[in-house]
Coordinates of N, CA, C and O in Angstrom, one line a residue:
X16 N -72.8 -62.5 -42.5 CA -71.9 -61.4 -42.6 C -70.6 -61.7 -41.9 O -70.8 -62.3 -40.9
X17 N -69.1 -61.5 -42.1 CA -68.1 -61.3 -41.6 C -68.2 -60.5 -40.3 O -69.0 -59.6 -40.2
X18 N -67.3 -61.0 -39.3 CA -67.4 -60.0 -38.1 C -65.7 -60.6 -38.3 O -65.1 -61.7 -38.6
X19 N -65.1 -58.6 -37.8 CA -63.8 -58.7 -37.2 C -63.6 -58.3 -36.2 O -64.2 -57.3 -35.8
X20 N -62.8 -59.1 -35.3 CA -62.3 -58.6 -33.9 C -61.4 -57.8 -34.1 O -60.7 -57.9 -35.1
X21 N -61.3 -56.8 -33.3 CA -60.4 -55.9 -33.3 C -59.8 -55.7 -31.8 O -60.3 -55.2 -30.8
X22 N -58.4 -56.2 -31.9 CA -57.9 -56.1 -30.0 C -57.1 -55.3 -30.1 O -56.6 -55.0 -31.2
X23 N -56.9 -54.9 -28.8 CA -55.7 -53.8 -28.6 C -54.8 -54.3 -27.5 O -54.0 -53.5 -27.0
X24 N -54.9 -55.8 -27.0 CA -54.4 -56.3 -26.2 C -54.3 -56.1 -24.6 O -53.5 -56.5 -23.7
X25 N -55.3 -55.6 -24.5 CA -55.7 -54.9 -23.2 C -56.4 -56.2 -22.1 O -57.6 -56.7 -22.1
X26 N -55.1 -56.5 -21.0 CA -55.8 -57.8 -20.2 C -56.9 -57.9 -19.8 O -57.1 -59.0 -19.2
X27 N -58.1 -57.1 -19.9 CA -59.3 -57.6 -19.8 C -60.5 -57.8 -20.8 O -61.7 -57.8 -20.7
X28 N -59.6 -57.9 -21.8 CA -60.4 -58.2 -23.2 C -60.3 -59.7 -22.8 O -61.5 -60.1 -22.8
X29 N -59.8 -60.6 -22.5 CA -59.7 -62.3 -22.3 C -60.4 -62.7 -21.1 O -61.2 -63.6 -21.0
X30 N -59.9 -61.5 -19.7 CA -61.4 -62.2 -19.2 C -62.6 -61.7 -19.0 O -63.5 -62.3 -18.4
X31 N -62.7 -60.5 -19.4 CA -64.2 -60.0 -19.1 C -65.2 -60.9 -21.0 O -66.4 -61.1 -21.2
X32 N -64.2 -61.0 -21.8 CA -64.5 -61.3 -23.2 C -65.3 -60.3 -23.8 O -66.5 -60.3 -23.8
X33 N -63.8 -59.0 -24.6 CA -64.5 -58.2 -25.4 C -63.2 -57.6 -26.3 O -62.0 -57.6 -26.0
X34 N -63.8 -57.2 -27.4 CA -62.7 -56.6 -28.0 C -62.7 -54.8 -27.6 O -63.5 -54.3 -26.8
X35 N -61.8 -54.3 -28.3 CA -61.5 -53.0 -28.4 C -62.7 -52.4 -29.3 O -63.5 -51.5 -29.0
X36 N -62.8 -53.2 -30.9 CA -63.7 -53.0 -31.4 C -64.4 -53.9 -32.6 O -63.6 -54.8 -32.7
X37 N -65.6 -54.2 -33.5 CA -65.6 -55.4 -33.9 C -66.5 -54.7 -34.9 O -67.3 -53.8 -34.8
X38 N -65.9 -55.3 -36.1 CA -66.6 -54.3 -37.6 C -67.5 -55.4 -38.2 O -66.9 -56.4 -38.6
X39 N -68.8 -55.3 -38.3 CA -69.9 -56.4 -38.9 C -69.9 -55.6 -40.2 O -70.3 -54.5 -40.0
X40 N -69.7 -55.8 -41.3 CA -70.5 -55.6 -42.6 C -69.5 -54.3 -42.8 O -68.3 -54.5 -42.9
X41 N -70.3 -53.0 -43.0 CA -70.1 -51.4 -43.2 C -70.2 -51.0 -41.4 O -70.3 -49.9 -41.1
X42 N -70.2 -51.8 -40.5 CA -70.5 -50.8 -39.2 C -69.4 -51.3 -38.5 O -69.1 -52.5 -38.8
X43 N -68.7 -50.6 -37.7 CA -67.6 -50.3 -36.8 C -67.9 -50.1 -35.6 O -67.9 -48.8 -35.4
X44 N -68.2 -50.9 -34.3 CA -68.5 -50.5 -32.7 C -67.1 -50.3 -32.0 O -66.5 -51.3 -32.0
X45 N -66.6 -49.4 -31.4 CA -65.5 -49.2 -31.1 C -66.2 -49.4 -29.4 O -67.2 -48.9 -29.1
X46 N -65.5 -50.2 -28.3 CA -66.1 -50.6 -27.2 C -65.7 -49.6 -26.2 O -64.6 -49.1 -26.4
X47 N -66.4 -48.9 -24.8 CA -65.9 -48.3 -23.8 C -64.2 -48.2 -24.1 O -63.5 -49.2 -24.1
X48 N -63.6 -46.8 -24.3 CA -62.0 -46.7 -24.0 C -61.4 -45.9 -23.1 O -61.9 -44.7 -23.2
X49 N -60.6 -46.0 -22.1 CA -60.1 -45.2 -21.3 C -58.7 -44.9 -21.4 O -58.1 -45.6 -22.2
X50 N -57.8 -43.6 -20.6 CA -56.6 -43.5 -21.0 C -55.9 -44.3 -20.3 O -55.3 -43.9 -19.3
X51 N -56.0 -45.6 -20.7 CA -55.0 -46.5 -20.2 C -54.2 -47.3 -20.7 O -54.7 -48.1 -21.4
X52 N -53.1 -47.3 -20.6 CA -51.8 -48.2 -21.4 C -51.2 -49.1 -20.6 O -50.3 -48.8 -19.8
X53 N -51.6 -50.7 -20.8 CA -51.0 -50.9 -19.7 C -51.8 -51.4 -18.9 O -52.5 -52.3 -19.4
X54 N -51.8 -51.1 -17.5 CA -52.2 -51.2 -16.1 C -51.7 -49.4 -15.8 O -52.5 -49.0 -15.0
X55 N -51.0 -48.4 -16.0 CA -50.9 -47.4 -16.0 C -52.1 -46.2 -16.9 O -52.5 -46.2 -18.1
X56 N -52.3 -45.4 -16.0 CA -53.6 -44.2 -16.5 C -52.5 -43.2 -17.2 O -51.3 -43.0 -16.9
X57 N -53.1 -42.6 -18.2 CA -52.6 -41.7 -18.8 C -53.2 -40.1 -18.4 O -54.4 -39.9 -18.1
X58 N -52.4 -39.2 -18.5 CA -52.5 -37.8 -18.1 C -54.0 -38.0 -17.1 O -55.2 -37.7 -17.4
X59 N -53.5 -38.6 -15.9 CA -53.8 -38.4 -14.4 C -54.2 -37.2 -13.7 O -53.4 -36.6 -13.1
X60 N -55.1 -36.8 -13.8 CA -56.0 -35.6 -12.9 C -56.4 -34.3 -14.0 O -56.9 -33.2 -13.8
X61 N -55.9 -35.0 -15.4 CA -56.4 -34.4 -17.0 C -57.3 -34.5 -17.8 O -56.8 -35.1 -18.8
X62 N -58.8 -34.2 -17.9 CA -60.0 -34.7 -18.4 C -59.3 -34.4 -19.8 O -59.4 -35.4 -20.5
X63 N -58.6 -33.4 -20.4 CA -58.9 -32.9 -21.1 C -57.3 -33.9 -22.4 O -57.2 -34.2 -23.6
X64 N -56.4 -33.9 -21.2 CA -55.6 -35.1 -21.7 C -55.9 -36.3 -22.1 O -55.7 -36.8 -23.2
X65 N -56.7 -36.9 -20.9 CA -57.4 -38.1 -21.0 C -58.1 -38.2 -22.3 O -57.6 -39.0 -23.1
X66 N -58.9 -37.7 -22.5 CA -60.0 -37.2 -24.0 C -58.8 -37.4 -25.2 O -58.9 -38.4 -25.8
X67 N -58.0 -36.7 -25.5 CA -57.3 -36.7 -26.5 C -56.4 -37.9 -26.5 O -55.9 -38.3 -27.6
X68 N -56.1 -38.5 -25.4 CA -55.8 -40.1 -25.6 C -56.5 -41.3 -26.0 O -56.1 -42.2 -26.8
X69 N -57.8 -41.1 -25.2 CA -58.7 -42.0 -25.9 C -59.2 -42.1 -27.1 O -59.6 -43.1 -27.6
X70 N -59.3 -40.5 -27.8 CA -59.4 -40.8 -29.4 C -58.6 -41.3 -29.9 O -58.8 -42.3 -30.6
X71 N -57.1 -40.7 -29.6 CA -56.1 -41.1 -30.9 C -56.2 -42.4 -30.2 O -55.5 -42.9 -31.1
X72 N -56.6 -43.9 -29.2 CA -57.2 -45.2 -29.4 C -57.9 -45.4 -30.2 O -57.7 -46.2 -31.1
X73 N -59.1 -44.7 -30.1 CA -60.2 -45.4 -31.2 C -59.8 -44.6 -32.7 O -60.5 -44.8 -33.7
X74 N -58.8 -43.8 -32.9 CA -58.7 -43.7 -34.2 C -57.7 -45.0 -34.6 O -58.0 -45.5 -35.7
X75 N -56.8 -45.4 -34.0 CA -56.1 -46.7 -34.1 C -56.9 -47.9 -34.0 O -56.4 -48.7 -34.7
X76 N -57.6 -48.2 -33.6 CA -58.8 -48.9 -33.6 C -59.8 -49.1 -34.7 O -60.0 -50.1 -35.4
X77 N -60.4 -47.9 -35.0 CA -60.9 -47.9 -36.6 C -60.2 -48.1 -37.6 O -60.6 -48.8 -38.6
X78 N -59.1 -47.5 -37.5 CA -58.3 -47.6 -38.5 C -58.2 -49.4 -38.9 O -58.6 -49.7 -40.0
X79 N -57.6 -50.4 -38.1 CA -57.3 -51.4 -37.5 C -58.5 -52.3 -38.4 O -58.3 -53.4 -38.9
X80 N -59.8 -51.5 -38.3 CA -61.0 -51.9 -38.7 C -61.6 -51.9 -39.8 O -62.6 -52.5 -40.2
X81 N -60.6 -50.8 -40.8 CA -60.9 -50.1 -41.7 C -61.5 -49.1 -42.4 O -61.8 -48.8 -43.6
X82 N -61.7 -48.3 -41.0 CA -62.2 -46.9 -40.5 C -61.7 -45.9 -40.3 O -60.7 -46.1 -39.6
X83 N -62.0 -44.6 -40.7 CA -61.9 -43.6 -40.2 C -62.4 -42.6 -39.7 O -63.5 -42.3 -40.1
X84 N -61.5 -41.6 -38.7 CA -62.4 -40.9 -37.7 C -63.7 -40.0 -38.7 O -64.8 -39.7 -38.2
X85 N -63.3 -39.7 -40.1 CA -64.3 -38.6 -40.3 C -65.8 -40.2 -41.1 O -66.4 -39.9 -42.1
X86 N -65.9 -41.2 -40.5 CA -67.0 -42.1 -40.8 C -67.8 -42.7 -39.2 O -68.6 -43.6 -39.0
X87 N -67.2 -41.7 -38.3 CA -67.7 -41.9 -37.1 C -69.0 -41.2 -37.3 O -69.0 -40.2 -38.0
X88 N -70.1 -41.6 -36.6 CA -71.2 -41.2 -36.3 C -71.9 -41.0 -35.3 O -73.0 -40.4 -35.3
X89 N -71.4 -41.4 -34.4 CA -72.0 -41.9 -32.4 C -70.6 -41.7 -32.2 O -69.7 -42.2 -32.8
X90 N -70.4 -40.7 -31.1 CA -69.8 -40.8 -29.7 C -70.4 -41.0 -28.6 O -71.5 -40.4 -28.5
X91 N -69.8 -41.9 -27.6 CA -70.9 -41.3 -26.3 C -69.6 -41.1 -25.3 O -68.5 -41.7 -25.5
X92 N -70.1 -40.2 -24.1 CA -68.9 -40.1 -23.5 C -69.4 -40.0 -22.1 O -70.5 -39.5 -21.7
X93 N -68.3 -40.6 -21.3 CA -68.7 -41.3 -20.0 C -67.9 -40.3 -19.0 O -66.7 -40.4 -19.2
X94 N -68.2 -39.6 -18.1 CA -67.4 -38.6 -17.4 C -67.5 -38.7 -15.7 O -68.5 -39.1 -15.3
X95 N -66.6 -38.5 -14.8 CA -67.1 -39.3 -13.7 C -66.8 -37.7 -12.5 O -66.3 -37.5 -11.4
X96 N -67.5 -36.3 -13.9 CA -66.9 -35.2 -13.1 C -67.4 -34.3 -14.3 O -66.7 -33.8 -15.1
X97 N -69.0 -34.3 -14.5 CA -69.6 -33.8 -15.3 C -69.0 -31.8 -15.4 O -69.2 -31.3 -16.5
X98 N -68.5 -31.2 -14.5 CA -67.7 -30.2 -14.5 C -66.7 -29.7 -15.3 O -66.5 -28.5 -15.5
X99 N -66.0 -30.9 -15.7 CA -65.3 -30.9 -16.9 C -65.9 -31.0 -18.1 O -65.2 -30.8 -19.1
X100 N -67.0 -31.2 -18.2 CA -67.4 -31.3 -20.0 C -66.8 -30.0 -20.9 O -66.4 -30.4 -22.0
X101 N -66.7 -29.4 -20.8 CA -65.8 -28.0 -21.3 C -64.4 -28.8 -21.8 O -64.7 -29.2 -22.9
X102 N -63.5 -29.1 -21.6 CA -62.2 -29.3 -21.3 C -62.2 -30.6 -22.1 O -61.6 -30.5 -23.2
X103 N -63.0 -32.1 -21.8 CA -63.5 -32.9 -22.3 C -64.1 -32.7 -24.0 O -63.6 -33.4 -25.0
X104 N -65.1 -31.8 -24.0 CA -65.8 -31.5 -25.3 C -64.4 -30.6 -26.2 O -64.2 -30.9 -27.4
X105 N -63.8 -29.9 -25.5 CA -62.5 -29.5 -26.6 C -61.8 -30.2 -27.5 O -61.4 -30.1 -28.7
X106 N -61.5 -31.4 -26.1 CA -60.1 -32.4 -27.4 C -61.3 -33.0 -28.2 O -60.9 -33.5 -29.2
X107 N -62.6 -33.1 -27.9 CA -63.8 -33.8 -28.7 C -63.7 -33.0 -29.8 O -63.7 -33.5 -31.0
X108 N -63.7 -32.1 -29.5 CA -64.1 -30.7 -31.0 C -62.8 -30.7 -32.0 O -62.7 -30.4 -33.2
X109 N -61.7 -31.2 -30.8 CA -60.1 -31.3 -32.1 C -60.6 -32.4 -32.8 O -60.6 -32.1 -34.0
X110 N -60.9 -33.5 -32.6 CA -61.3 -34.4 -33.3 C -62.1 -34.6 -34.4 O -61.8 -35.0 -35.5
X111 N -63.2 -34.1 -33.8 CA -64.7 -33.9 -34.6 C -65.4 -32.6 -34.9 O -66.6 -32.5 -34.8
X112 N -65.0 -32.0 -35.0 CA -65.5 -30.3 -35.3 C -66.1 -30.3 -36.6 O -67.2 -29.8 -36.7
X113 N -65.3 -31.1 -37.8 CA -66.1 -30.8 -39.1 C -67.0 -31.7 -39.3 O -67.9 -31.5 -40.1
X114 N -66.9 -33.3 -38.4 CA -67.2 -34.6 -38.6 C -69.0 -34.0 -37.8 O -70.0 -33.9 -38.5
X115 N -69.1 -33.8 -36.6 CA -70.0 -33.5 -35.9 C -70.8 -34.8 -35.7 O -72.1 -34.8 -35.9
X116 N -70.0 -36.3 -35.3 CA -71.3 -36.6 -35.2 C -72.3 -36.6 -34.1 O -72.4 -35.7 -33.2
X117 N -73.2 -37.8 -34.1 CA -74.2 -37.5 -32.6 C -73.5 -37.7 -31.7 O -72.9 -38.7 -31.7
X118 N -73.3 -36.8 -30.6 CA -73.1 -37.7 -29.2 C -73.7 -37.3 -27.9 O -74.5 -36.5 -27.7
X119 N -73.2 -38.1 -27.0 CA -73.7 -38.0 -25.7 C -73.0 -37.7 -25.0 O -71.9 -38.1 -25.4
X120 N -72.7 -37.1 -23.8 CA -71.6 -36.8 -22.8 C -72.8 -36.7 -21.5 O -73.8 -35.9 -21.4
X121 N -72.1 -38.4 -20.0 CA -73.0 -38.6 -18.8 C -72.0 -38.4 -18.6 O -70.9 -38.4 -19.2
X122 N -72.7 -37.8 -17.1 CA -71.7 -38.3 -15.4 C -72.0 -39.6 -15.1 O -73.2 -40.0 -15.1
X123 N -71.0 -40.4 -14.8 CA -70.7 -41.3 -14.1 C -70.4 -41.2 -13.3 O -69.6 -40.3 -13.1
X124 N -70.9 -42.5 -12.0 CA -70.3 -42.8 -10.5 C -68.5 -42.9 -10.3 O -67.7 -42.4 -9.5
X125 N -68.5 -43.6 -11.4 CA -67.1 -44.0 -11.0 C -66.6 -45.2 -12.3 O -67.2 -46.2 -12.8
X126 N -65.6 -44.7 -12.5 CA -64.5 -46.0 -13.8 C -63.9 -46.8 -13.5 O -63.2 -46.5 -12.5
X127 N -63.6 -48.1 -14.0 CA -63.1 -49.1 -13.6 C -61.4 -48.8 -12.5 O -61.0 -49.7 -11.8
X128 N -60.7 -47.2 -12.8 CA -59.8 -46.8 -11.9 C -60.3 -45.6 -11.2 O -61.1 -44.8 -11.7
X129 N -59.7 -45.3 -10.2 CA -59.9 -43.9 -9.8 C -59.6 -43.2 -10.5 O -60.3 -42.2 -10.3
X130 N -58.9 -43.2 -11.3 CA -57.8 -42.5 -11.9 C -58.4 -41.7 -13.4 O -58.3 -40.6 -13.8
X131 N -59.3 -43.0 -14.0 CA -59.8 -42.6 -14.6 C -60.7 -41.5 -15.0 O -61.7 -41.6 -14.3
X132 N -60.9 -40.6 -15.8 CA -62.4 -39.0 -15.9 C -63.1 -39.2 -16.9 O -64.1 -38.6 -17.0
X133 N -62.6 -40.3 -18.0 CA -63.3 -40.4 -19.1 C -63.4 -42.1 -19.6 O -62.7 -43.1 -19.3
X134 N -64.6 -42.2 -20.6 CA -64.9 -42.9 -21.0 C -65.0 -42.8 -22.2 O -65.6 -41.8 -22.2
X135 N -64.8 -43.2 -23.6 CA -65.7 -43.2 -24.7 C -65.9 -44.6 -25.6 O -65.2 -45.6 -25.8
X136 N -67.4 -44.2 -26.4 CA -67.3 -45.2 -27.2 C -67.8 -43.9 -28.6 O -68.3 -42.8 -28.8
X137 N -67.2 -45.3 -29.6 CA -67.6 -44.7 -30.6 C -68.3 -45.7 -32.1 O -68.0 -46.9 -32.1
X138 N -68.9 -45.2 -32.9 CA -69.7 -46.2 -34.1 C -69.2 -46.0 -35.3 O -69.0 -44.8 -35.3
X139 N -69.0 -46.3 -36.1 CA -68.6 -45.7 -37.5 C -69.2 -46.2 -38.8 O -68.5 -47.1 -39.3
X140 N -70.0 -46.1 -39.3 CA -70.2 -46.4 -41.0 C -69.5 -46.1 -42.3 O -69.5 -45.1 -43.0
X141 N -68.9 -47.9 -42.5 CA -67.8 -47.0 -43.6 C -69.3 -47.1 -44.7 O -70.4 -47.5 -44.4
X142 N -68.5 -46.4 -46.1 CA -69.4 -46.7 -47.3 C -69.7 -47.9 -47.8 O -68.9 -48.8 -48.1
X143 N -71.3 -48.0 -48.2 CA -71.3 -49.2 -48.8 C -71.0 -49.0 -50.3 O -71.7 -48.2 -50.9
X144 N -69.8 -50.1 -51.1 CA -69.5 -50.1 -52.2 C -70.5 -50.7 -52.7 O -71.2 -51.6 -52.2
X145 N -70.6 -49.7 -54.1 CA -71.3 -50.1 -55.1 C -72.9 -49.1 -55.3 O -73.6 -49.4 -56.2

């Protein structure tokens, strides 16, 4: 089967060795994303900001892949301040409200920055033609 890499240029895709996301066949693994651009965090002490940045990644990401958000099926989501799931699960719900797929939402110790409150990944199954 074909596998595509899918990068987003992010310096530790070369040395930890991983992409953003990598489409086998009809499936779409979109890898751990945080609100980060850069070496800079985005909307800093904002779960709820944070969350709506890291989709609109993985919707650039699928897309990239040949996906889209309403062929997502797995979210999982990584929180390092389970208190926020509220705020978090919102920009979730802007996203996914009709799509509904499965997900998860943990507390986590802690993200690769302080800075960081969120984590996500995501799966997607386009259709199989024919």
């Amino acid at each position: 089967m074909k596998r595509q890499n899918i990068s987003s240029g992010a310096v530790w895709e070369d040395s930890i060795g991983y992409s953003r996301a990598v489409r086998v066949g009809n499936i779409v693994e979109v890898a751990g994303t945080t609100a980060t651009e850069g070496d800079q965090v985005i909307g800093i002490g904002d779960a709820y900001e944070q969350t709506r940045y890291i989709l609109q990644k993985i919707e650039k990401a699928l897309q990239e892949a040949g996906a889209t958000m309403q062929q997502v099926v797995r979210t999982r989501i990584y929180v390092t301040d389970i208190s926020q799931w509220e705020a978090v699960g919102r920009a979730h719900g802007e996203f996914f409200r009709d799509i509904k797929p499965a997900s998860t939402m943990v507390e986590v110790r802690a993200l690769i920055k302080p800075e960081q409150l969120v984590e996500i990944e995501a799966t997607a199954i386009l259709s199989v033609e024919g």
